[in-house]
Short mmCIF file of N, CA and C in Angstrom, two decimals:
data_model
loop_
_atom_site.label_atom_id
_atom_site.label_comp_id
_atom_site.label_asym_id
_atom_site.label_seq_id
_atom_site.Cartn_x
_atom_site.Cartn_y
_atom_site.Cartn_z
N MET A 1 89.45 344.73 90.66
CA MET A 1 90.68 344.28 90.23
C MET A 1 91.15 343.46 91.25
N ARG A 2 90.56 342.43 91.42
CA ARG A 2 90.86 341.47 92.36
C ARG A 2 91.94 340.44 91.32
N CYS A 3 92.58 339.96 92.13
CA CYS A 3 94.11 339.62 91.52
C CYS A 3 94.89 339.95 90.84
N TYR A 4 94.93 341.74 91.06
CA TYR A 4 95.46 342.58 89.98
C TYR A 4 96.89 342.06 89.75
N HIS A 5 97.55 341.59 91.27
CA HIS A 5 99.01 341.42 91.08
C HIS A 5 99.78 340.40 90.41
N THR A 6 98.89 339.11 90.82
CA THR A 6 99.25 337.95 90.13
C THR A 6 98.80 338.12 89.00
N SER A 7 98.11 338.32 88.30
CA SER A 7 97.28 338.72 86.73
C SER A 7 98.47 339.25 86.19
N LYS A 8 98.85 340.50 86.81
CA LYS A 8 99.83 341.50 85.73
C LYS A 8 101.21 340.71 86.25
N SER A 9 101.54 339.96 86.93
CA SER A 9 102.94 339.57 87.01
C SER A 9 102.96 338.26 86.71
N SER A 10 102.21 337.41 85.78
CA SER A 10 101.79 336.22 85.61
C SER A 10 102.26 335.43 86.52
N LEU A 11 101.54 334.91 87.69
CA LEU A 11 101.98 334.45 88.98
C LEU A 11 101.55 332.94 88.86
N LEU A 12 100.29 332.72 88.34
CA LEU A 12 99.63 331.28 88.67
C LEU A 12 99.54 330.80 87.18
N PRO A 13 99.76 329.83 87.52
CA PRO A 13 100.11 328.73 86.18
C PRO A 13 98.81 328.81 84.84
N SER A 14 99.29 328.83 84.10
CA SER A 14 98.53 329.60 82.45
C SER A 14 97.28 328.37 82.54
N ARG A 15 97.66 327.05 83.09
CA ARG A 15 96.48 326.54 83.06
C ARG A 15 95.82 326.19 84.11
N GLN A 16 95.91 327.15 85.18
CA GLN A 16 94.89 327.24 86.16
C GLN A 16 93.98 327.90 85.83
N SER A 17 92.71 327.20 85.75
CA SER A 17 91.26 327.84 85.31
C SER A 17 90.19 328.02 86.41
N ALA A 18 90.82 328.42 87.67
CA ALA A 18 90.09 329.01 88.63
C ALA A 18 90.39 330.30 89.16
N TYR A 19 89.26 330.84 90.01
CA TYR A 19 89.45 332.12 90.54
C TYR A 19 90.11 333.37 89.97
N ARG A 20 90.02 333.10 88.65
CA ARG A 20 90.78 334.06 87.60
C ARG A 20 89.79 334.45 86.53
N ALA A 21 89.81 335.97 86.62
CA ALA A 21 89.10 336.86 85.09
C ALA A 21 89.39 335.94 84.00
N CYS A 22 88.24 335.31 83.35
CA CYS A 22 88.04 334.76 82.24
C CYS A 22 88.70 333.44 82.01
N HIS A 23 88.94 332.92 82.65
CA HIS A 23 89.27 331.47 83.22
C HIS A 23 88.02 330.87 84.24
N SER A 24 87.47 329.65 83.23
CA SER A 24 86.40 328.94 84.23
C SER A 24 86.35 327.18 83.98
N THR A 25 85.29 327.17 84.35
CA THR A 25 85.06 325.39 84.20
C THR A 25 85.24 324.85 82.68
N GLU A 26 84.59 325.96 82.11
CA GLU A 26 84.60 325.67 80.46
C GLU A 26 86.10 325.56 79.90
N THR A 27 87.02 326.51 80.22
CA THR A 27 87.89 327.06 79.93
C THR A 27 88.83 325.35 80.21
N THR A 28 88.88 324.82 81.12
CA THR A 28 89.52 323.63 81.82
C THR A 28 88.87 322.54 80.29
N VAL A 29 87.88 322.46 80.53
CA VAL A 29 87.11 321.34 79.48
C VAL A 29 87.69 321.61 78.14
N LEU A 30 87.31 322.83 77.69
CA LEU A 30 87.55 323.01 76.43
C LEU A 30 89.14 322.88 76.10
N GLY A 31 89.70 323.35 76.83
CA GLY A 31 91.22 322.94 76.78
C GLY A 31 91.80 321.78 76.78
N LEU A 32 91.20 320.58 77.64
CA LEU A 32 91.28 319.54 77.48
C LEU A 32 90.75 318.90 76.84
N HIS A 33 89.74 318.73 76.61
CA HIS A 33 89.11 318.30 75.00
C HIS A 33 89.96 318.67 73.60
N ASN A 34 90.55 319.73 73.62
CA ASN A 34 91.32 320.31 72.33
C ASN A 34 92.49 319.60 72.56
N ASP A 35 93.17 319.49 73.59
CA ASP A 35 94.43 318.92 73.85
C ASP A 35 94.63 317.19 73.17
N LEU A 36 93.50 316.57 74.18
CA LEU A 36 93.05 314.88 73.46
C LEU A 36 92.52 314.88 72.16
N VAL A 37 91.72 315.85 71.49
CA VAL A 37 91.15 315.45 70.30
C VAL A 37 92.22 315.79 69.36
N ARG A 38 93.00 317.11 69.58
CA ARG A 38 94.53 317.18 68.58
C ARG A 38 95.43 315.81 68.65
N SER A 39 95.86 314.87 69.74
CA SER A 39 96.49 313.69 69.71
C SER A 39 95.65 313.07 69.21
N ILE A 40 94.72 312.64 68.90
CA ILE A 40 93.79 311.69 68.65
C ILE A 40 94.35 312.26 67.01
N ASP A 41 93.77 313.07 66.54
CA ASP A 41 93.77 313.59 65.20
C ASP A 41 95.59 313.34 64.39
N ASN A 42 96.57 313.42 65.32
CA ASN A 42 97.83 313.05 65.04
C ASN A 42 97.91 311.64 65.26
N GLY A 43 97.23 310.54 65.52
CA GLY A 43 97.21 309.57 65.55
C GLY A 43 97.92 308.77 67.19
N GLU A 44 98.04 309.48 68.07
CA GLU A 44 98.65 309.69 69.01
C GLU A 44 97.31 308.85 70.17
N LEU A 45 98.25 307.96 71.25
CA LEU A 45 97.51 307.66 72.52
C LEU A 45 96.89 308.55 73.31
N SER A 46 96.43 308.62 74.25
CA SER A 46 96.32 309.62 75.53
C SER A 46 96.32 308.70 76.49
N LEU A 47 96.63 309.29 77.52
CA LEU A 47 96.40 308.69 78.91
C LEU A 47 95.78 309.70 79.88
N LEU A 48 95.01 309.90 80.34
CA LEU A 48 94.21 310.87 81.13
C LEU A 48 94.20 310.44 82.57
N VAL A 49 94.46 310.94 83.37
CA VAL A 49 94.80 310.76 85.08
C VAL A 49 93.47 311.87 85.61
N LEU A 50 92.47 311.86 86.35
CA LEU A 50 91.97 312.72 86.91
C LEU A 50 91.69 312.66 88.34
N LEU A 51 92.46 314.13 89.53
CA LEU A 51 92.54 313.82 90.24
C LEU A 51 92.00 314.75 90.76
N ASP A 52 91.24 314.40 92.07
CA ASP A 52 90.04 315.51 92.93
C ASP A 52 90.66 315.47 94.55
N LEU A 53 91.49 316.43 94.84
CA LEU A 53 92.24 316.37 95.87
C LEU A 53 91.04 316.41 97.45
N SER A 54 90.88 315.55 98.28
CA SER A 54 90.12 315.61 99.39
C SER A 54 90.48 316.60 100.29
N ALA A 55 89.63 317.46 100.46
CA ALA A 55 89.69 318.62 101.46
C ALA A 55 90.79 319.31 101.56
N ALA A 56 90.95 319.78 100.30
CA ALA A 56 92.27 320.18 99.86
C ALA A 56 92.34 321.52 100.66
N PHE A 57 91.55 322.28 100.66
CA PHE A 57 91.62 323.80 101.63
C PHE A 57 92.14 323.16 102.87
N ASP A 58 91.49 322.66 103.77
CA ASP A 58 91.52 322.15 104.73
C ASP A 58 93.23 321.73 105.03
N THR A 59 94.50 321.39 104.02
CA THR A 59 95.52 321.14 104.05
C THR A 59 96.41 321.77 104.01
N VAL A 60 96.33 323.05 103.94
CA VAL A 60 97.27 324.28 103.26
C VAL A 60 98.07 324.48 104.79
N ASP A 61 99.64 324.40 104.95
CA ASP A 61 100.06 324.81 105.87
C ASP A 61 100.49 326.40 105.91
N HIS A 62 99.90 326.84 107.10
CA HIS A 62 100.31 328.55 107.04
C HIS A 62 101.77 328.65 106.91
N SER A 63 102.58 328.43 107.62
CA SER A 63 104.05 328.84 107.07
C SER A 63 104.53 328.21 105.87
N ILE A 64 104.10 327.38 104.99
CA ILE A 64 104.93 327.05 103.62
C ILE A 64 103.98 328.11 102.90
N LEU A 65 102.56 328.14 103.31
CA LEU A 65 101.67 329.72 102.34
C LEU A 65 102.44 330.89 102.36
N MET A 66 103.04 330.98 103.85
CA MET A 66 103.17 332.10 104.29
C MET A 66 104.91 332.71 103.48
N THR A 67 105.59 331.40 103.23
CA THR A 67 107.01 331.25 102.49
C THR A 67 106.48 331.62 100.99
N VAL A 68 105.86 331.32 100.44
CA VAL A 68 105.29 331.12 99.26
C VAL A 68 104.82 332.58 98.68
N LEU A 69 104.14 333.05 99.41
CA LEU A 69 103.62 334.12 99.18
C LEU A 69 104.76 335.30 99.15
N SER A 70 105.75 335.12 100.44
CA SER A 70 107.04 336.16 100.51
C SER A 70 107.72 335.94 99.15
N ASN A 71 108.11 334.69 98.93
CA ASN A 71 109.26 334.27 98.21
C ASN A 71 108.92 334.27 96.90
N ARG A 72 107.78 333.59 96.06
CA ARG A 72 107.13 333.36 94.87
C ARG A 72 106.09 334.67 94.71
N PHE A 73 105.57 335.29 95.26
CA PHE A 73 104.68 336.24 94.87
C PHE A 73 104.93 337.68 95.35
N CYS A 74 106.27 337.75 96.21
CA CYS A 74 106.88 339.49 96.11
C CYS A 74 105.65 339.67 97.28
N VAL A 75 105.32 339.19 97.95
CA VAL A 75 104.25 339.86 98.92
C VAL A 75 105.15 340.51 100.32
N GLU A 76 105.09 341.68 100.43
CA GLU A 76 106.02 341.89 101.93
C GLU A 76 105.13 342.95 102.38
N GLY A 77 105.80 343.32 103.60
CA GLY A 77 105.50 344.44 104.51
C GLY A 77 104.49 344.68 105.27
N THR A 78 103.36 345.34 104.90
CA THR A 78 101.87 345.25 105.64
C THR A 78 100.96 344.38 104.89
N ALA A 79 101.20 344.10 103.79
CA ALA A 79 100.08 343.33 102.95
C ALA A 79 100.47 341.39 103.36
N LEU A 80 101.99 341.55 103.78
CA LEU A 80 102.48 340.27 104.45
C LEU A 80 101.92 340.05 105.43
N LYS A 81 101.88 340.76 106.37
CA LYS A 81 101.34 341.06 107.63
C LYS A 81 99.77 340.67 107.94
N TRP A 82 99.12 341.43 106.66
CA TRP A 82 97.83 341.24 106.56
C TRP A 82 97.56 339.40 106.46
N PHE A 83 97.89 339.04 105.82
CA PHE A 83 98.00 337.73 105.35
C PHE A 83 98.26 336.69 106.49
N GLU A 84 99.24 337.23 107.12
CA GLU A 84 99.61 336.35 108.67
C GLU A 84 98.45 336.58 109.55
N SER A 85 97.93 337.73 109.72
CA SER A 85 96.80 337.87 110.74
C SER A 85 95.70 337.26 110.24
N TYR A 86 95.30 337.17 108.76
CA TYR A 86 94.17 336.56 108.13
C TYR A 86 93.97 334.75 108.39
N LEU A 87 95.49 334.14 108.18
CA LEU A 87 95.20 332.70 108.49
C LEU A 87 96.31 332.06 109.91
N ILE A 88 96.85 333.16 110.66
CA ILE A 88 97.57 332.57 111.87
C ILE A 88 96.92 332.73 113.21
N GLY A 89 96.55 331.96 113.94
CA GLY A 89 95.98 332.45 115.39
C GLY A 89 94.15 332.26 114.97
N ARG A 90 93.84 331.70 113.93
CA ARG A 90 92.26 331.52 113.71
C ARG A 90 91.96 330.23 114.54
N SER A 91 90.78 330.46 115.39
CA SER A 91 89.98 328.81 115.97
C SER A 91 88.60 328.79 115.35
N GLN A 92 88.35 327.71 115.90
CA GLN A 92 87.07 327.22 115.56
C GLN A 92 86.15 326.69 116.60
N THR A 93 84.85 326.48 116.43
CA THR A 93 84.39 325.80 117.30
C THR A 93 82.80 325.51 116.49
N PHE A 94 82.41 324.15 117.00
CA PHE A 94 80.94 323.86 116.04
C PHE A 94 80.13 323.48 117.06
N VAL A 95 78.56 323.56 116.23
CA VAL A 95 77.39 323.85 116.91
C VAL A 95 76.45 322.28 116.46
N TYR A 96 76.18 321.33 117.05
CA TYR A 96 75.69 320.17 116.52
C TYR A 96 74.61 319.94 117.65
N ASP A 97 73.14 320.09 117.00
CA ASP A 97 72.03 319.63 117.57
C ASP A 97 71.85 320.49 119.02
N GLY A 98 71.93 322.19 118.39
CA GLY A 98 72.31 323.20 120.25
C GLY A 98 73.47 322.87 120.73
N ASN A 99 74.34 322.16 120.62
CA ASN A 99 75.35 321.78 121.39
C ASN A 99 76.89 322.41 120.59
N GLN A 100 77.17 323.02 121.71
CA GLN A 100 78.55 323.81 120.90
C GLN A 100 80.14 323.59 121.76
N THR A 101 80.98 322.90 120.81
CA THR A 101 82.09 322.70 121.08
C THR A 101 82.77 323.36 121.75
N ALA A 102 83.94 322.93 122.64
CA ALA A 102 84.89 324.11 123.42
C ALA A 102 85.70 324.73 122.18
N SER A 103 86.33 325.54 121.90
CA SER A 103 87.17 326.28 120.59
C SER A 103 88.47 325.82 120.83
N PHE A 104 88.77 325.51 119.56
CA PHE A 104 90.07 325.01 119.53
C PHE A 104 90.76 325.84 118.11
N SER A 105 92.44 325.63 118.55
CA SER A 105 93.33 326.52 117.46
C SER A 105 93.49 325.66 115.73
N VAL A 106 92.93 326.54 114.94
CA VAL A 106 93.30 325.82 113.48
C VAL A 106 94.49 325.97 112.97
N GLU A 107 95.53 324.78 112.95
CA GLU A 107 96.89 324.93 112.36
C GLU A 107 97.00 325.02 111.07
N CYS A 108 96.34 324.64 110.31
CA CYS A 108 96.71 324.57 108.84
C CYS A 108 94.98 324.66 108.35
N SER A 109 95.13 325.26 107.13
CA SER A 109 93.97 325.34 106.19
C SER A 109 93.64 327.04 105.54
N VAL A 110 92.86 327.13 104.76
CA VAL A 110 92.68 328.40 104.65
C VAL A 110 90.71 328.35 104.50
N PRO A 111 90.20 329.57 104.74
CA PRO A 111 89.00 329.77 104.86
C PRO A 111 88.13 329.36 104.14
N GLN A 112 87.34 328.32 103.82
CA GLN A 112 86.57 328.01 102.87
C GLN A 112 85.17 329.20 102.58
N GLY A 113 84.98 329.64 101.71
CA GLY A 113 83.68 330.27 101.62
C GLY A 113 84.62 331.47 101.64
N SER A 114 85.40 331.71 101.88
CA SER A 114 85.91 333.44 101.94
C SER A 114 86.26 333.57 100.06
N VAL A 115 86.65 334.88 100.16
CA VAL A 115 87.04 335.51 99.13
C VAL A 115 88.48 335.25 98.90
N MET A 116 89.46 335.36 99.81
CA MET A 116 90.82 335.06 99.88
C MET A 116 91.25 334.05 99.90
N GLY A 117 90.41 333.03 100.57
CA GLY A 117 90.47 331.18 100.71
C GLY A 117 90.78 330.45 99.40
N PRO A 118 90.28 330.88 98.38
CA PRO A 118 90.41 330.28 97.13
C PRO A 118 91.82 330.54 96.35
N LEU A 119 91.81 331.97 96.33
CA LEU A 119 93.44 332.19 96.05
C LEU A 119 94.66 331.98 96.72
N CYS A 120 94.29 331.62 98.61
CA CYS A 120 95.78 331.34 99.03
C CYS A 120 95.75 330.18 98.58
N PHE A 121 94.93 329.17 98.42
CA PHE A 121 94.88 327.45 97.80
C PHE A 121 95.41 327.81 96.83
N VAL A 122 95.52 328.37 95.63
CA VAL A 122 95.93 328.19 94.12
C VAL A 122 97.44 328.65 94.72
N SER A 123 97.60 330.09 95.47
CA SER A 123 98.83 330.18 95.31
C SER A 123 99.65 329.28 96.40
N TYR A 124 99.24 328.26 97.00
CA TYR A 124 100.09 327.28 98.00
C TYR A 124 100.28 326.04 96.80
N THR A 125 99.72 326.06 95.71
CA THR A 125 99.78 324.74 95.02
C THR A 125 100.39 325.24 93.41
N GLU A 126 100.52 326.47 93.21
CA GLU A 126 100.92 326.67 91.91
C GLU A 126 102.41 326.15 91.44
N GLU A 127 103.13 325.96 92.23
CA GLU A 127 104.47 325.28 91.47
C GLU A 127 103.84 323.64 91.58
N ILE A 128 102.91 323.02 91.49
CA ILE A 128 103.19 321.48 91.05
C ILE A 128 103.16 321.51 89.41
N THR A 129 102.52 322.93 89.01
CA THR A 129 102.89 322.36 87.25
C THR A 129 104.23 322.32 87.17
N ASP A 130 105.17 323.01 87.75
CA ASP A 130 106.60 322.88 87.66
C ASP A 130 106.97 321.08 87.95
N LEU A 131 106.47 320.35 88.26
CA LEU A 131 106.82 319.25 88.53
C LEU A 131 105.77 318.21 87.47
N PHE A 132 104.95 318.63 87.06
CA PHE A 132 104.41 318.46 85.93
C PHE A 132 105.19 317.83 84.57
N ASP A 133 105.39 319.62 84.58
CA ASP A 133 106.50 320.30 83.26
C ASP A 133 107.91 319.09 83.26
N LYS A 134 108.34 318.73 84.46
CA LYS A 134 109.64 318.49 84.46
C LYS A 134 109.50 316.77 84.04
N TYR A 135 108.41 316.31 84.60
CA TYR A 135 107.98 314.74 83.69
C TYR A 135 107.12 314.95 82.51
N ARG A 136 107.22 316.00 81.88
CA ARG A 136 106.62 316.19 80.46
C ARG A 136 104.95 315.27 80.54
N VAL A 137 104.45 315.93 81.88
CA VAL A 137 102.79 315.31 81.88
C VAL A 137 101.82 316.54 81.66
N GLN A 138 101.19 316.77 80.79
CA GLN A 138 100.18 317.95 80.35
C GLN A 138 99.55 318.18 81.04
N SER A 139 98.88 319.25 81.79
CA SER A 139 97.80 319.16 82.73
C SER A 139 96.97 320.60 82.56
N HIS A 140 95.79 320.52 83.03
CA HIS A 140 94.69 321.54 83.30
C HIS A 140 94.22 321.72 85.02
N ILE A 141 94.15 322.26 85.50
CA ILE A 141 94.06 322.31 86.81
C ILE A 141 92.84 323.43 87.16
N TYR A 142 91.74 322.77 87.56
CA TYR A 142 90.69 323.57 88.03
C TYR A 142 90.33 323.50 89.47
N ALA A 143 90.98 324.81 90.47
CA ALA A 143 90.64 324.43 92.11
C ALA A 143 91.49 323.60 92.58
N ASP A 144 90.94 322.60 93.32
CA ASP A 144 91.79 321.49 93.64
C ASP A 144 91.34 320.07 92.56
N ASP A 145 91.16 320.43 91.49
CA ASP A 145 91.01 319.03 90.30
C ASP A 145 92.20 319.19 89.57
N ASN A 146 92.28 318.06 89.51
CA ASN A 146 93.89 318.01 88.25
C ASN A 146 93.39 317.38 87.27
N GLN A 147 93.61 317.51 86.01
CA GLN A 147 93.86 316.92 85.20
C GLN A 147 95.15 316.57 84.34
N LEU A 148 95.37 315.24 84.75
CA LEU A 148 96.72 314.95 83.75
C LEU A 148 96.88 314.43 82.68
N TYR A 149 97.54 314.75 81.96
CA TYR A 149 97.50 313.81 80.63
C TYR A 149 98.87 313.57 79.93
N GLY A 150 99.05 312.76 79.22
CA GLY A 150 100.35 312.80 78.01
C GLY A 150 99.47 312.18 76.79
N SER A 151 100.63 312.06 75.71
CA SER A 151 100.27 311.42 74.65
C SER A 151 101.40 310.80 73.65
N CYS A 152 101.43 309.72 73.21
CA CYS A 152 102.32 309.32 72.29
C CYS A 152 101.84 308.79 70.82
N ARG A 153 103.14 308.39 70.32
CA ARG A 153 102.50 307.62 68.84
C ARG A 153 102.71 306.30 69.42
N THR A 154 101.45 305.34 68.99
CA THR A 154 100.88 304.23 69.07
C THR A 154 102.40 303.29 69.18
N GLU A 155 102.85 303.14 68.56
CA GLU A 155 104.29 302.26 67.98
C GLU A 155 105.04 302.21 69.52
N LYS A 156 104.99 303.94 69.93
CA LYS A 156 106.16 304.02 71.38
C LYS A 156 105.49 303.39 72.51
N SER A 157 104.01 303.65 72.63
CA SER A 157 103.52 303.03 73.62
C SER A 157 103.21 301.19 73.54
N MET A 158 103.42 300.94 71.91
CA MET A 158 103.44 299.73 71.96
C MET A 158 104.80 299.03 72.64
N ARG A 159 105.51 299.72 72.69
CA ARG A 159 106.95 299.32 73.07
C ARG A 159 106.95 299.44 74.66
N LEU A 160 106.38 300.40 75.00
CA LEU A 160 106.06 300.88 76.74
C LEU A 160 105.23 299.41 77.02
N VAL A 161 104.23 299.51 76.73
CA VAL A 161 103.38 298.23 77.00
C VAL A 161 104.57 296.29 77.13
N ILE A 162 105.46 296.25 75.99
CA ILE A 162 106.00 294.92 76.04
C ILE A 162 106.98 294.92 76.69
N ALA A 163 107.56 296.29 77.14
CA ALA A 163 108.90 296.27 77.96
C ALA A 163 108.45 296.39 79.49
N CYS A 164 107.02 296.33 79.66
CA CYS A 164 106.67 295.98 81.24
C CYS A 164 106.40 294.45 81.12
#
């Protein structure tokens, strides 16, 4: 029953194809391919931008994630405290060539390689699709990879090029 709350409440973007049952890289590729081929069949010109966020899991701000979990996902009480204890107050050390660094506090990020890390990241970034929608940009998202695209009739695109 992993992610039951998010699935039941439809909290994740419909075009987020990572860390969800029945959503995979294949879902993303087929959805994107279908949309672009449909645009071509309609005589439209498409522009596709592929984004891969660098070190994305390391950029998650704990206080913002806690606010998102509380306000958007309605996580509260013991569950919210569990997330807080999972994220806040962590420390790390590194070992290289047999030498270990001193322990230091981890101020942001979600644990990579964990079960909850990816879901925390997707929850943290789920509102970005609202921004895409605002500017009428279509998207497919797989974890930290974003495929943004738009299509229009070639007559309109030529006017845009001439106007520039």
